[in-house]
Short mmCIF file of C-alpha atoms in Angstrom, two decimals:
data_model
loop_
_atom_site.label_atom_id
_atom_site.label_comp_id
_atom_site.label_asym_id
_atom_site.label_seq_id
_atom_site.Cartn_x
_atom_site.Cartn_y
_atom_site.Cartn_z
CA UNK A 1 0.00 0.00 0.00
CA UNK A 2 1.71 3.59 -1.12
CA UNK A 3 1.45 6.42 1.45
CA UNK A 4 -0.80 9.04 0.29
CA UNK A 5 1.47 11.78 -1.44
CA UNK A 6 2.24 14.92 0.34
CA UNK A 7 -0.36 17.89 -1.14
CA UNK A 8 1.53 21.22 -1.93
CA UNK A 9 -0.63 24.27 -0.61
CA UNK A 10 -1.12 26.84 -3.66
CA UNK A 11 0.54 30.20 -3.03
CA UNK A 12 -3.17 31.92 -3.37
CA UNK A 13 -4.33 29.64 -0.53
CA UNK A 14 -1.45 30.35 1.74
CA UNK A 15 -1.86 33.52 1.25
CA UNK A 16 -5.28 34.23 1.75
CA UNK A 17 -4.85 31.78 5.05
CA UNK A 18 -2.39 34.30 6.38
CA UNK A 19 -4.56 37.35 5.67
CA UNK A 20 -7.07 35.69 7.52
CA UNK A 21 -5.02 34.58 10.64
CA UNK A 22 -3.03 38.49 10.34
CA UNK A 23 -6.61 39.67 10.21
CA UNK A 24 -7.85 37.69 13.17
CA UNK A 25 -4.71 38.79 15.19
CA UNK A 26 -4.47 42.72 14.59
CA UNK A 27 -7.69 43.74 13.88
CA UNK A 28 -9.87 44.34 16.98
CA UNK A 29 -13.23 44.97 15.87
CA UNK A 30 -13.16 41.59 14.20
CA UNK A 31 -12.92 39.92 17.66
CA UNK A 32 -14.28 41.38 19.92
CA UNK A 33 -17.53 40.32 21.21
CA UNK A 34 -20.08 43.07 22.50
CA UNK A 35 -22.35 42.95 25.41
CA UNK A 36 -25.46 45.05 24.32
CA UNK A 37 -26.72 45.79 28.00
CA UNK A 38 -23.80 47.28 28.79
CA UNK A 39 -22.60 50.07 27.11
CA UNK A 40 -19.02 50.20 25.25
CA UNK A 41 -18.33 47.18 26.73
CA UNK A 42 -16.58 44.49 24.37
CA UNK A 43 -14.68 41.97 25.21
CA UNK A 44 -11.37 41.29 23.48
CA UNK A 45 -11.15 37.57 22.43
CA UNK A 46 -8.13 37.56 19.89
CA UNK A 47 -7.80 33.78 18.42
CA UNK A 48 -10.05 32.51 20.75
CA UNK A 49 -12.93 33.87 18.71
CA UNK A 50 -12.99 31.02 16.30
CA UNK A 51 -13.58 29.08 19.15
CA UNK A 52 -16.31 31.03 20.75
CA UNK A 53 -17.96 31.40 17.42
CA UNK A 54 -17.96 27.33 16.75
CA UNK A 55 -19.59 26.48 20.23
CA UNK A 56 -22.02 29.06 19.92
CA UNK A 57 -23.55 27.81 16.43
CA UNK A 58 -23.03 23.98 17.40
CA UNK A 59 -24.92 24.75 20.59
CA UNK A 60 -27.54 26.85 18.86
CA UNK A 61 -28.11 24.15 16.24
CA UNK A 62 -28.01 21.85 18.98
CA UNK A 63 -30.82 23.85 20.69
CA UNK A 64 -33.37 24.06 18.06
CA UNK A 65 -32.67 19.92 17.60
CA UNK A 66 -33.30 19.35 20.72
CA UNK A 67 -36.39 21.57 21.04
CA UNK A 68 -37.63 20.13 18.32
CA UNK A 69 -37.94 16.90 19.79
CA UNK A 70 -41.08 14.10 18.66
CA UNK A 71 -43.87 17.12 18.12
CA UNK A 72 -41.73 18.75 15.23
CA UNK A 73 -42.73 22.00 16.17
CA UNK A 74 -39.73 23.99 17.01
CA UNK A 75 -40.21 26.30 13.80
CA UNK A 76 -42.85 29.00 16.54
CA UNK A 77 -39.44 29.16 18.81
CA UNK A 78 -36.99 29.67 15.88
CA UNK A 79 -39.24 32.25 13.97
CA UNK A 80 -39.42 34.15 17.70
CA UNK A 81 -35.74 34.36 18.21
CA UNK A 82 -35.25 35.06 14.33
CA UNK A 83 -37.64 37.85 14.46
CA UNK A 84 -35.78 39.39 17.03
CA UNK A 85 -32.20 38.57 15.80
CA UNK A 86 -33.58 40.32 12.72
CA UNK A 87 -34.23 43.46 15.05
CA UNK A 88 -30.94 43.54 16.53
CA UNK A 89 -28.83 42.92 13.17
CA UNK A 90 -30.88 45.55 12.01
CA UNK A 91 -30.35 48.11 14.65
CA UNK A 92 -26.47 47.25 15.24
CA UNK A 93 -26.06 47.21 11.00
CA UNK A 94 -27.87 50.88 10.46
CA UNK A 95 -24.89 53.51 12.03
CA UNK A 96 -27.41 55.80 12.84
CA UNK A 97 -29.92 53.49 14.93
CA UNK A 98 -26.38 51.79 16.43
CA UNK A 99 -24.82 55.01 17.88
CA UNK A 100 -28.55 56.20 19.50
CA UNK A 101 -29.55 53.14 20.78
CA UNK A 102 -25.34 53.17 22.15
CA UNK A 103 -25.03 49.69 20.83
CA UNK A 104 -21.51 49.19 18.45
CA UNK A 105 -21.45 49.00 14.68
CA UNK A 106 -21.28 46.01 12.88
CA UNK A 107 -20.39 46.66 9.08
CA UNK A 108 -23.24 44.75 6.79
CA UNK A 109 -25.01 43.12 9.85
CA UNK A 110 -28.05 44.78 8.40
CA UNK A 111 -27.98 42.36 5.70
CA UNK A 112 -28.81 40.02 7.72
CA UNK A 113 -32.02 41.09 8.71
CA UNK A 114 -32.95 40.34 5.02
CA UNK A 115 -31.92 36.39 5.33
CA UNK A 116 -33.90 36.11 8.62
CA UNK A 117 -37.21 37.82 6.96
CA UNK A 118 -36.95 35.16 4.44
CA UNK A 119 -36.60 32.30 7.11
CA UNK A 120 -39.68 33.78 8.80
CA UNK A 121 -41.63 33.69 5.53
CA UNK A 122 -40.40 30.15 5.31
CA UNK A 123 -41.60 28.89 8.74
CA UNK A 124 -45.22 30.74 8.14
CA UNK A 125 -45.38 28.73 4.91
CA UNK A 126 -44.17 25.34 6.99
CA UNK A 127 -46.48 25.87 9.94
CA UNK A 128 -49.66 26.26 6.85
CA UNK A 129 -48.47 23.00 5.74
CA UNK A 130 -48.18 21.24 8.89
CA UNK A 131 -51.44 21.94 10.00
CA UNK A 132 -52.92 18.39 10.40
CA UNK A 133 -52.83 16.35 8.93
CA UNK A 134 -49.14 17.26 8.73
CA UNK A 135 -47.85 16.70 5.08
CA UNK A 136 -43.97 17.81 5.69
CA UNK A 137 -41.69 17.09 8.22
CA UNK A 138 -38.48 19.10 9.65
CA UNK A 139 -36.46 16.37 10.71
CA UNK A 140 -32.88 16.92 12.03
CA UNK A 141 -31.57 18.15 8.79
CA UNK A 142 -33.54 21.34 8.92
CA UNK A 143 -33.87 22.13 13.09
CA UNK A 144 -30.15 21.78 12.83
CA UNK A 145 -29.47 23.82 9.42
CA UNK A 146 -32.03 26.61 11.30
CA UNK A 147 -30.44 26.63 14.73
CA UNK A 148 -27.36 26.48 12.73
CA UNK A 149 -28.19 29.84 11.30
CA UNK A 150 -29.40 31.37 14.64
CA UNK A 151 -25.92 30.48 15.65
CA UNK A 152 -24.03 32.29 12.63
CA UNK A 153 -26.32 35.42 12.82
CA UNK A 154 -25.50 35.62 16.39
CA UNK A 155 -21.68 35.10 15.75
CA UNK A 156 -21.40 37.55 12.33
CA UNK A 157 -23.70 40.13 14.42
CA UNK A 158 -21.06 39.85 17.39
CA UNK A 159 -24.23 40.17 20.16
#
């Protein structure tokens, strides 16, 4: 049996990898993590952000699986919490609603306020076809695709 042979990383990828990690090390406002009930408060995580970031959307996906449970209802719960993550990446996206509500600016969190409206419009049109007799099914794949998302929102919206 031959040994797998040794793969050569392309100069674009090493490059863009170290951008990332010189990114991730000098740049503050792409680590730090903000507390929105109290005010200018952030908290500094460095490299340990990737970390952070990776339990927070395997635990929300988590979540929303295990709130989904035998009943297959967890789509009321995940519209709620997307409704209002929609709210906040609005408000911490727009400069102007950010600095007088006192919460810090996210560059192009707004935009995400546009992919949660369209998972709420989703979930209305799965709860009008799960009315029973139910005729679709989440399963795992989606309440751990939407608490997935939750998880990313919450991570890209740094709140």
């Amino acid at each position: 049996m031959r040994a797998c042979p040794a793969r050569r990383v392309s100069p674009g990828k090493f490059f863009a990898y170290e951008q990332f990690v010189d990114a991730l090390m000098h740049r503050r406002d792409l680590t730090d993590l903000a507390l929105p009930f109290l005010k200018n408060f952030v908290i500094p995580l460095g490299p340990f952000f990737l970390l952070f970031a990776a339990v927070v959307i395997v635990g929300a996906g988590n979540a929303v699986n295990m709130t989904d449970g035998l009943d297959g209802l967890a789509i009321v719960p995940v519209m709620i919490a997307g409704a209002t993550f929609g709210f906040i990446v609005y408000a911490v996206g727009n400069a102007e609603f950010a600095k007088y509500l006192q919460l810090d600016f996210v560059k192009g969190a707004g935009e995400l306020s546009v992919l949660l409206g369209a998972m709420l419009g989703g979930g209305l049109g799965f709860l009008w076809f799960n009315a029973p007799p139910a005729r679709i099914f989440m399963g795992d794949t989606g309440s751990l695709s939407l608490g997935g998302m939750l998880g990313a929102v919450a991570v890209a919206a740094k709140h």
